[in-house]
């Protein structure tokens, strides 16, 4: 095959192994924007004129999401506001917050920056310093609090659609974590988006859910988007990391296997019926959940106890 871009015959910079395409920088970027647009359309993620809160952590996925949603915007189709949650991880989150602020200035997007301290009265570092039970990994505490933080910030500014930069690899890791922990119910819940009528207060959308992680990173490089260069110091505590390697190794020898895994996940979500679990209302936050208090409220209360007992 000639070494030219499959689409425009320009100079190729990327070989998409799973499709056999060679793409020049421009055609590669257009293909990523088009993929995100198709995902939004296919799953009817957005309505005309909607206000969307974009979770912008300062990492590559969220900054690329903001960039692409800005580029996709036609005639005020939607309005964007960015939300950054600062967990309070010393020598890590500061750089990301700076990058998020600069990106919002560049796109002229309203930016709401809130910290765990403002939202919950403690930082993640405070909680982890006082943790005495290794069962509670950093991410199992931080993740639910981050999600709740974005929801609280969105509520504060009156927006009920939340977009996050979760990519295909994130979706597959979550799928496998749930599979390995015997929680098929959670897989069933992992729809392209959750809507308020299903008992959730917020509509949550993931426009990158069908795009490979390495392609988002490559898009960021090709479009000169500065993103946080260092990894979270707690990243290796998470099984996610091990699963990332497993799936990437499989993909290396079997290009396209990530899409097959995604299809299995979608089939379980859409076509397999499970005996409905009784949902109850969490009396702390008012959300529907399988337990009262819900798992997020339990994490908040545990974190409060840990920080108070040593203050
Ligand atoms: Fe929080 Fe874990 Fe992500 Fe670090 S890797 S920001 S601790 S969820
Ligand atoms: Zn709750």
PDB file of C-alpha atoms and ligand atoms in Angstrom, residues 87 89 92-93 124 138-139 142-143 146 232 234-235, ligand 1:
ATOM      1  CA  UNK A  87      -9.351  16.643  45.474  1.00  0.00           C
ATOM      2  CA  UNK A  89      -3.617  15.801  46.176  1.00  0.00           C
ATOM      3  CA  UNK A  92      -0.326  16.666  41.572  1.00  0.00           C
ATOM      4  CA  UNK A  93      -3.638  18.417  41.123  1.00  0.00           C
ATOM      5  CA  UNK A 124      -8.189  13.622  49.909  1.00  0.00           C
ATOM      6  CA  UNK A 138      -7.306   5.818  47.480  1.00  0.00           C
ATOM      7  CA  UNK A 139      -9.378   5.529  44.315  1.00  0.00           C
ATOM      8  CA  UNK A 142     -11.607   9.525  45.714  1.00  0.00           C
ATOM      9  CA  UNK A 143     -13.717   8.250  42.777  1.00  0.00           C
ATOM     10  CA  UNK A 146     -15.180  13.220  42.664  1.00  0.00           C
ATOM     11  CA  UNK A 232      -1.755  10.619  40.021  1.00  0.00           C
ATOM     12  CA  UNK A 234      -2.246   6.774  43.723  1.00  0.00           C
ATOM     13  CA  UNK A 235      -2.842   5.440  40.234  1.00  0.00           C
TER      14      UNK A 235
HETATM   15 FE1  LIG B   1      -8.448   9.956  42.554  1.00  0.00          FE
HETATM   16 FE2  LIG B   1      -7.514   7.494  42.032  1.00  0.00          FE
HETATM   17 FE3  LIG B   1      -7.959   9.210  40.031  1.00  0.00          FE
HETATM   18 FE4  LIG B   1      -5.926   9.611  41.754  1.00  0.00          FE
HETATM   19  S1  LIG B   1      -6.142   7.888  40.314  1.00  0.00           S
HETATM   20  S2  LIG B   1      -7.383  11.160  41.023  1.00  0.00           S
HETATM   21  S3  LIG B   1      -6.832   8.869  43.675  1.00  0.00           S
HETATM   22  S4  LIG B   1      -9.516   8.323  41.397  1.00  0.00           S
END
